[in-house]
Short mmCIF file of N, CA and C in Angstrom, two decimals:
data_model
loop_
_atom_site.label_atom_id
_atom_site.label_comp_id
_atom_site.label_asym_id
_atom_site.label_seq_id
_atom_site.Cartn_x
_atom_site.Cartn_y
_atom_site.Cartn_z
N MET A 1 -5.38 -3.78 -1.49
CA MET A 1 -4.17 -3.55 -2.07
C MET A 1 -3.76 -3.85 -3.12
N LYS A 2 -4.20 -3.54 -4.84
CA LYS A 2 -3.44 -4.30 -5.94
C LYS A 2 -2.13 -4.09 -6.32
N GLU A 3 -1.71 -2.96 -6.53
CA GLU A 3 -0.74 -2.73 -6.85
C GLU A 3 0.43 -2.19 -6.25
N ILE A 4 2.04 -1.66 -6.14
CA ILE A 4 2.45 -1.09 -5.81
C ILE A 4 3.45 -0.60 -6.33
N ASN A 5 3.59 0.35 -5.78
CA ASN A 5 4.18 1.27 -7.00
C ASN A 5 5.41 1.94 -5.76
N GLY A 6 6.37 2.87 -6.83
CA GLY A 6 7.50 2.91 -6.25
C GLY A 6 7.07 3.21 -4.98
N LYS A 7 6.63 3.99 -4.46
CA LYS A 7 6.86 4.61 -3.77
C LYS A 7 7.12 4.01 -2.22
N MET A 8 6.37 3.42 -2.31
CA MET A 8 5.33 1.74 -1.48
C MET A 8 6.84 0.52 -2.03
N PHE A 9 7.29 0.48 -2.23
CA PHE A 9 8.64 -0.76 -2.66
C PHE A 9 9.42 -0.10 -1.82
N LYS A 10 9.92 1.65 -2.77
CA LYS A 10 10.79 1.44 -1.44
C LYS A 10 11.00 2.05 0.08
N GLN A 11 9.78 1.77 0.33
CA GLN A 11 9.17 2.13 1.91
C GLN A 11 9.01 0.29 2.25
N MET A 12 9.29 -0.57 1.81
CA MET A 12 8.96 -2.09 2.04
C MET A 12 10.45 -2.45 1.87
N VAL A 13 11.39 -2.07 1.32
CA VAL A 13 12.53 -1.71 0.59
C VAL A 13 13.21 -2.04 2.37
N LEU A 14 13.55 -0.48 3.08
CA LEU A 14 13.90 0.64 4.79
C LEU A 14 13.27 -0.63 5.53
N SER A 15 12.09 -0.87 5.30
CA SER A 15 10.96 -0.98 6.59
C SER A 15 11.08 -2.95 7.34
N GLY A 16 12.09 -3.31 5.64
CA GLY A 16 12.32 -4.88 5.69
C GLY A 16 13.68 -4.46 6.13
N ALA A 17 15.12 -4.09 6.47
CA ALA A 17 15.74 -4.01 6.08
C ALA A 17 15.55 -3.55 7.77
N ILE A 18 15.04 -2.66 8.22
CA ILE A 18 14.74 -2.07 9.77
C ILE A 18 14.04 -3.99 10.67
N VAL A 19 13.43 -4.39 9.88
CA VAL A 19 12.98 -5.53 10.72
C VAL A 19 14.07 -6.99 10.94
N LEU A 20 14.57 -7.21 9.16
CA LEU A 20 15.44 -7.84 9.50
C LEU A 20 17.06 -7.73 10.21
N HIS A 21 16.93 -6.61 10.76
CA HIS A 21 18.02 -6.08 11.56
C HIS A 21 17.89 -6.31 13.67
N ASN A 22 16.93 -6.19 13.66
CA ASN A 22 15.62 -6.43 14.54
C ASN A 22 15.52 -8.04 14.56
N ASN A 23 15.63 -8.88 14.47
CA ASN A 23 14.67 -10.03 14.10
C ASN A 23 16.54 -10.95 13.76
N HIS A 24 18.02 -10.38 13.23
CA HIS A 24 18.52 -11.00 12.87
C HIS A 24 18.90 -12.22 14.55
N PRO A 25 19.42 -11.77 15.40
CA PRO A 25 19.80 -12.86 16.55
C PRO A 25 18.58 -13.86 16.39
N GLU A 26 17.44 -14.17 16.10
CA GLU A 26 16.57 -15.35 16.19
C GLU A 26 17.23 -16.06 14.15
N VAL A 27 17.69 -15.10 13.73
CA VAL A 27 18.54 -16.26 12.02
C VAL A 27 18.75 -17.06 12.68
N ASP A 28 20.13 -16.44 13.05
CA ASP A 28 21.41 -16.92 14.21
C ASP A 28 21.11 -17.82 14.52
N ALA A 29 20.45 -18.23 15.17
CA ALA A 29 19.47 -19.04 16.49
C ALA A 29 19.23 -20.29 15.33
N LEU A 30 19.11 -20.16 13.72
CA LEU A 30 17.99 -20.84 12.85
C LEU A 30 19.16 -21.33 12.58
N ASN A 31 20.83 -21.37 12.39
CA ASN A 31 21.72 -21.22 11.14
C ASN A 31 21.95 -22.61 11.89
N VAL A 32 22.68 -23.78 11.01
CA VAL A 32 22.94 -25.00 11.42
C VAL A 32 23.27 -26.13 10.13
N PHE A 33 23.86 -25.36 9.04
CA PHE A 33 23.69 -25.30 7.93
C PHE A 33 24.44 -24.49 6.83
N PRO A 34 25.40 -25.26 6.93
CA PRO A 34 26.46 -26.34 6.49
C PRO A 34 27.42 -26.80 8.04
N VAL A 35 27.49 -24.83 9.20
CA VAL A 35 27.87 -25.68 10.22
C VAL A 35 27.77 -24.34 11.49
N PRO A 36 27.04 -24.52 11.96
CA PRO A 36 26.38 -23.90 13.78
C PRO A 36 27.34 -22.61 14.27
N ASP A 37 27.13 -21.88 13.25
CA ASP A 37 28.20 -20.81 12.94
C ASP A 37 27.64 -19.52 13.67
N GLY A 38 26.42 -19.83 13.39
CA GLY A 38 25.57 -18.07 14.72
C GLY A 38 25.17 -17.16 13.77
N ASP A 39 25.38 -16.73 12.32
CA ASP A 39 26.54 -15.74 11.91
C ASP A 39 24.79 -15.52 10.64
N THR A 40 24.50 -16.26 11.29
CA THR A 40 23.68 -16.09 8.96
C THR A 40 22.14 -14.99 9.32
N GLY A 41 21.95 -14.18 10.24
CA GLY A 41 21.07 -13.57 10.31
C GLY A 41 21.82 -12.24 10.54
N THR A 42 23.13 -12.21 10.98
CA THR A 42 24.31 -11.20 11.52
C THR A 42 24.30 -10.21 9.78
N ASN A 43 24.80 -11.55 8.86
CA ASN A 43 25.40 -11.67 7.37
C ASN A 43 24.51 -10.77 6.68
N MET A 44 23.05 -11.86 6.59
CA MET A 44 21.70 -10.95 6.03
C MET A 44 22.02 -10.03 6.23
N SER A 45 21.68 -9.15 7.06
CA SER A 45 21.28 -8.17 7.73
C SER A 45 21.61 -7.18 7.30
N LEU A 46 23.44 -7.30 7.76
CA LEU A 46 24.69 -6.83 6.71
C LEU A 46 24.10 -6.45 5.85
N THR A 47 24.44 -7.64 4.61
CA THR A 47 23.99 -7.32 3.44
C THR A 47 22.87 -6.59 2.89
N PHE A 48 21.35 -6.98 3.36
CA PHE A 48 19.98 -6.38 3.23
C PHE A 48 20.82 -4.69 3.91
N ASN A 49 21.10 -4.42 4.30
CA ASN A 49 21.62 -2.67 4.86
C ASN A 49 22.20 -2.41 3.82
N SER A 50 22.71 -2.92 3.45
CA SER A 50 23.69 -2.41 2.36
C SER A 50 23.07 -2.36 1.14
N GLY A 51 22.09 -2.62 0.92
CA GLY A 51 21.20 -2.27 -0.07
C GLY A 51 20.62 -1.42 0.45
N ALA A 52 20.29 -1.02 1.25
CA ALA A 52 18.70 -0.04 1.50
C ALA A 52 19.60 0.83 1.38
N GLU A 53 20.72 1.22 1.99
CA GLU A 53 21.00 2.21 2.32
C GLU A 53 21.38 3.16 1.25
N GLN A 54 21.13 2.37 -0.02
CA GLN A 54 21.59 3.32 -1.25
C GLN A 54 20.45 3.18 -1.70
N VAL A 55 19.52 2.48 -1.69
CA VAL A 55 18.21 2.89 -2.19
C VAL A 55 17.62 3.78 -1.03
N GLU A 56 17.76 3.87 0.62
CA GLU A 56 17.51 4.88 0.82
C GLU A 56 17.82 6.70 0.20
N LYS A 57 18.62 7.40 -0.39
CA LYS A 57 18.79 8.02 -1.22
C LYS A 57 18.14 9.45 -2.36
N LEU A 58 17.44 7.75 -2.90
CA LEU A 58 17.00 8.34 -4.47
C LEU A 58 15.50 8.58 -3.86
N ALA A 59 15.08 9.34 -4.35
CA ALA A 59 13.84 10.39 -4.45
C ALA A 59 12.46 8.98 -4.54
N ASP A 60 11.79 9.77 -3.78
CA ASP A 60 10.60 9.12 -3.16
C ASP A 60 9.59 8.26 -5.31
N ASP A 61 10.29 9.15 -5.48
CA ASP A 61 9.32 8.92 -7.19
C ASP A 61 10.26 8.39 -8.19
N THR A 62 11.17 8.15 -7.74
CA THR A 62 11.60 7.17 -8.48
C THR A 62 11.60 5.35 -9.41
N SER A 63 11.70 4.93 -9.85
CA SER A 63 10.17 3.43 -10.30
C SER A 63 10.90 2.64 -9.67
N ILE A 64 9.99 1.81 -9.55
CA ILE A 64 9.96 0.59 -8.79
C ILE A 64 11.37 -0.48 -9.45
N GLY A 65 11.85 -0.35 -11.09
CA GLY A 65 12.37 -0.96 -11.08
C GLY A 65 14.26 -0.32 -10.91
N ASP A 66 14.52 1.14 -11.28
CA ASP A 66 16.03 1.44 -10.42
C ASP A 66 16.00 1.41 -9.36
N ILE A 67 14.28 1.68 -8.10
CA ILE A 67 14.81 1.31 -7.24
C ILE A 67 15.35 -0.57 -6.99
N ALA A 68 14.65 -0.95 -7.06
CA ALA A 68 15.46 -2.62 -7.54
C ALA A 68 17.05 -2.72 -7.86
N LYS A 69 17.37 -1.89 -9.38
CA LYS A 69 17.89 -2.21 -9.45
C LYS A 69 19.39 -1.71 -8.54
N THR A 70 18.88 -0.59 -7.90
CA THR A 70 19.54 0.47 -6.98
C THR A 70 20.24 -0.93 -5.53
N LEU A 71 18.79 -1.79 -5.34
CA LEU A 71 19.11 -2.61 -4.23
C LEU A 71 20.00 -3.68 -4.99
N SER A 72 19.34 -4.43 -4.81
CA SER A 72 20.58 -5.65 -6.13
C SER A 72 21.88 -4.89 -6.20
N LYS A 73 22.09 -3.75 -6.82
CA LYS A 73 23.41 -3.23 -6.78
C LYS A 73 24.60 -3.53 -5.13
N GLY A 74 23.39 -2.87 -4.01
CA GLY A 74 24.24 -2.79 -3.29
C GLY A 74 24.22 -3.77 -2.18
N LEU A 75 23.34 -4.86 -2.75
CA LEU A 75 23.21 -5.58 -2.56
C LEU A 75 24.09 -6.64 -2.55
N LEU A 76 24.91 -6.77 -4.02
CA LEU A 76 26.04 -7.67 -4.14
C LEU A 76 27.38 -7.25 -3.90
N MET A 77 26.89 -5.31 -3.37
CA MET A 77 28.63 -4.84 -3.44
C MET A 77 29.34 -5.20 -1.56
N GLY A 78 27.72 -4.94 -1.03
CA GLY A 78 27.41 -5.47 0.61
C GLY A 78 27.53 -6.97 0.86
N ALA A 79 27.87 -8.30 0.33
CA ALA A 79 27.42 -8.90 0.32
C ALA A 79 28.74 -9.87 1.09
N ARG A 80 27.97 -10.16 2.53
CA ARG A 80 28.51 -10.61 3.53
C ARG A 80 28.76 -12.31 3.50
N GLY A 81 29.74 -13.50 3.67
CA GLY A 81 29.13 -14.43 3.95
C GLY A 81 28.41 -15.22 2.78
N ASN A 82 27.97 -16.21 3.18
CA ASN A 82 27.49 -17.37 1.71
C ASN A 82 26.75 -16.88 1.77
N SER A 83 25.14 -16.69 3.35
CA SER A 83 23.73 -16.40 3.51
C SER A 83 24.17 -14.31 2.32
N GLY A 84 24.72 -13.71 2.97
CA GLY A 84 24.75 -12.61 1.88
C GLY A 84 24.72 -12.97 0.50
N VAL A 85 25.23 -13.53 0.11
CA VAL A 85 26.05 -13.57 -0.99
C VAL A 85 24.33 -14.25 -1.84
N ILE A 86 24.09 -15.26 -1.72
CA ILE A 86 22.59 -16.01 -1.84
C ILE A 86 21.59 -15.33 -2.04
N LEU A 87 21.53 -13.70 -0.90
CA LEU A 87 19.85 -12.84 -0.58
C LEU A 87 20.39 -11.98 -1.62
N SER A 88 22.10 -11.93 -2.36
CA SER A 88 22.43 -11.34 -3.06
C SER A 88 21.84 -11.40 -4.67
N GLN A 89 21.98 -13.27 -5.43
CA GLN A 89 21.00 -13.38 -5.64
C GLN A 89 19.92 -13.41 -5.86
N LEU A 90 18.76 -13.15 -5.09
CA LEU A 90 18.15 -13.16 -4.80
C LEU A 90 17.37 -12.15 -5.71
N PHE A 91 17.35 -11.50 -4.88
CA PHE A 91 17.34 -10.06 -5.75
C PHE A 91 17.85 -9.49 -6.79
N ARG A 92 18.28 -10.50 -7.50
CA ARG A 92 19.38 -10.08 -8.47
C ARG A 92 18.64 -10.51 -9.79
N GLY A 93 17.96 -11.71 -9.20
CA GLY A 93 17.21 -12.70 -10.17
C GLY A 93 15.45 -11.85 -10.34
N PHE A 94 14.88 -11.20 -8.97
CA PHE A 94 14.29 -11.05 -9.06
C PHE A 94 13.60 -9.45 -9.17
N THR A 95 15.12 -8.41 -9.37
CA THR A 95 15.36 -7.14 -10.52
C THR A 95 15.02 -7.17 -11.86
N LYS A 96 15.61 -8.53 -12.20
CA LYS A 96 15.21 -8.82 -13.51
C LYS A 96 13.68 -9.07 -14.56
N VAL A 97 12.88 -9.42 -12.96
CA VAL A 97 11.10 -9.69 -13.84
C VAL A 97 10.46 -8.49 -13.45
N ILE A 98 10.74 -7.19 -12.72
CA ILE A 98 10.71 -6.67 -11.84
C ILE A 98 10.96 -5.16 -12.16
N ALA A 99 11.56 -5.34 -13.09
CA ALA A 99 12.91 -3.37 -14.14
C ALA A 99 12.08 -2.74 -14.57
N GLU A 100 11.00 -3.81 -15.89
CA GLU A 100 10.29 -2.98 -16.34
C GLU A 100 9.49 -2.41 -15.65
N TYR A 101 8.87 -2.18 -15.38
CA TYR A 101 7.55 -2.31 -14.14
C TYR A 101 7.74 -0.54 -13.36
N ASP A 102 6.40 -0.13 -13.79
CA ASP A 102 5.53 0.86 -12.71
C ASP A 102 5.50 1.11 -11.74
N GLU A 103 4.10 -0.25 -11.78
CA GLU A 103 3.80 -0.59 -10.60
C GLU A 103 4.32 -2.58 -10.62
N LEU A 104 3.85 -3.23 -9.62
CA LEU A 104 3.76 -4.18 -9.32
C LEU A 104 2.63 -4.93 -8.91
N THR A 105 2.06 -5.58 -9.47
CA THR A 105 0.75 -6.71 -8.96
C THR A 105 1.36 -7.65 -8.42
N VAL A 106 -0.24 -9.06 -7.76
CA VAL A 106 0.90 -9.95 -7.47
C VAL A 106 1.62 -10.30 -8.45
N GLN A 107 0.95 -10.45 -9.93
CA GLN A 107 1.32 -11.88 -10.58
C GLN A 107 2.74 -11.80 -10.98
N ILE A 108 3.18 -10.00 -11.25
CA ILE A 108 4.41 -9.67 -11.60
C ILE A 108 5.41 -10.10 -10.38
N LEU A 109 4.58 -9.46 -9.21
CA LEU A 109 5.48 -9.93 -8.44
C LEU A 109 5.52 -11.33 -7.47
N SER A 110 5.18 -12.20 -8.76
CA SER A 110 5.51 -14.25 -7.74
C SER A 110 5.97 -14.15 -8.90
N ASP A 111 5.78 -14.32 -10.37
CA ASP A 111 7.15 -14.74 -11.08
C ASP A 111 8.83 -13.86 -10.68
N ALA A 112 8.35 -12.36 -10.14
CA ALA A 112 9.64 -11.79 -9.57
C ALA A 112 10.45 -12.91 -8.57
N PHE A 113 9.35 -13.95 -7.64
CA PHE A 113 9.80 -14.34 -6.17
C PHE A 113 10.46 -15.45 -7.29
N GLN A 114 9.93 -16.69 -8.01
CA GLN A 114 9.94 -17.23 -8.66
C GLN A 114 11.91 -17.28 -9.50
N LYS A 115 11.73 -16.01 -10.18
CA LYS A 115 12.82 -15.82 -10.91
C LYS A 115 13.98 -15.64 -9.96
N GLY A 116 13.46 -14.58 -8.72
CA GLY A 116 14.26 -14.50 -7.78
C GLY A 116 15.32 -15.98 -7.10
N THR A 117 14.94 -17.13 -6.96
CA THR A 117 14.77 -18.36 -6.32
C THR A 117 15.66 -19.21 -7.73
N GLU A 118 14.87 -19.27 -8.49
CA GLU A 118 16.05 -19.60 -9.99
C GLU A 118 17.78 -19.16 -10.02
N THR A 119 18.13 -17.74 -9.25
CA THR A 119 18.94 -17.61 -9.62
C THR A 119 19.78 -17.48 -8.93
N ALA A 120 19.29 -18.02 -8.18
CA ALA A 120 19.89 -17.78 -6.46
C ALA A 120 20.10 -19.25 -6.68
N TYR A 121 19.27 -20.69 -6.90
CA TYR A 121 19.83 -21.94 -6.70
C TYR A 121 21.35 -21.78 -7.31
N LYS A 122 21.21 -21.16 -8.72
CA LYS A 122 21.50 -21.53 -10.50
C LYS A 122 23.04 -20.71 -9.98
N ALA A 123 23.62 -20.03 -8.91
CA ALA A 123 24.91 -19.39 -8.23
C ALA A 123 25.25 -20.14 -7.26
N VAL A 124 24.87 -21.35 -6.54
CA VAL A 124 25.40 -22.48 -5.93
C VAL A 124 25.68 -23.05 -6.79
N MET A 125 26.94 -23.73 -6.56
CA MET A 125 27.50 -24.67 -6.82
C MET A 125 26.94 -26.15 -6.70
N LYS A 126 27.33 -26.44 -5.53
CA LYS A 126 25.47 -27.41 -5.27
C LYS A 126 24.36 -27.45 -4.11
N PRO A 127 23.91 -26.55 -3.97
CA PRO A 127 22.52 -26.44 -3.52
C PRO A 127 22.40 -27.65 -2.62
N LYS A 128 22.29 -27.38 -1.41
CA LYS A 128 21.27 -27.56 -0.58
C LYS A 128 20.09 -27.21 0.26
N GLU A 129 19.00 -28.48 0.38
CA GLU A 129 17.39 -28.74 1.02
C GLU A 129 18.19 -28.24 2.36
N GLY A 130 16.75 -27.11 3.31
CA GLY A 130 17.24 -27.20 4.83
C GLY A 130 17.84 -25.91 4.88
N THR A 131 17.80 -24.95 3.46
CA THR A 131 18.56 -23.86 3.49
C THR A 131 18.33 -23.03 2.79
N ILE A 132 18.17 -21.32 3.39
CA ILE A 132 17.68 -20.64 2.48
C ILE A 132 17.13 -20.62 1.61
N LEU A 133 17.55 -20.96 0.97
CA LEU A 133 17.07 -21.88 -0.80
C LEU A 133 15.11 -22.51 -0.41
N THR A 134 16.01 -23.11 0.51
CA THR A 134 14.45 -23.89 0.62
C THR A 134 13.49 -23.79 1.09
N VAL A 135 13.69 -22.29 1.91
CA VAL A 135 12.31 -20.73 1.75
C VAL A 135 12.24 -20.38 1.22
N ALA A 136 12.88 -19.94 0.19
CA ALA A 136 12.99 -19.03 -0.25
C ALA A 136 12.03 -19.96 -1.77
N LYS A 137 12.02 -21.22 -1.98
CA LYS A 137 11.56 -22.06 -3.28
C LYS A 137 10.74 -22.16 -2.36
N GLY A 138 9.83 -22.26 -1.47
CA GLY A 138 9.03 -22.40 -0.68
C GLY A 138 8.09 -21.37 -0.69
N MET A 139 8.39 -19.62 -0.77
CA MET A 139 7.71 -18.58 -1.08
C MET A 139 7.87 -18.17 -2.43
N SER A 140 8.40 -18.96 -2.82
CA SER A 140 7.40 -18.61 -4.70
C SER A 140 7.10 -19.70 -4.88
N ASP A 141 6.97 -20.54 -4.06
CA ASP A 141 5.73 -21.48 -4.84
C ASP A 141 3.92 -20.71 -3.96
#
């Protein structure tokens, strides 16, 4: 596969929400910063599900840009905890890059991950390494 169209992207979002929901306890267990409150996975899952619920309502032939905008808005409106807000910012930046494309290539996807990481870092007053920000940076690199 060399390109992702809107229908595939929508399915990726919906599948991602299921995978995150099913694995949120493992992410909760990883949470140790700034305090080991054990809710990072739960908050990320609730946040992402908020966006995915909005995406699910869209037609299968919806453009990638419209899916991304809908997801980003849903994430922001449903953000829970710091991890949810950071997740929403990752997708806010991601959306800025892919908003005008009908299909995603490897290069566009790479650029979108990079922009998402930059946006999330800028949204945090004092970014700390060893957090979801570090994971995002590693993925975008």
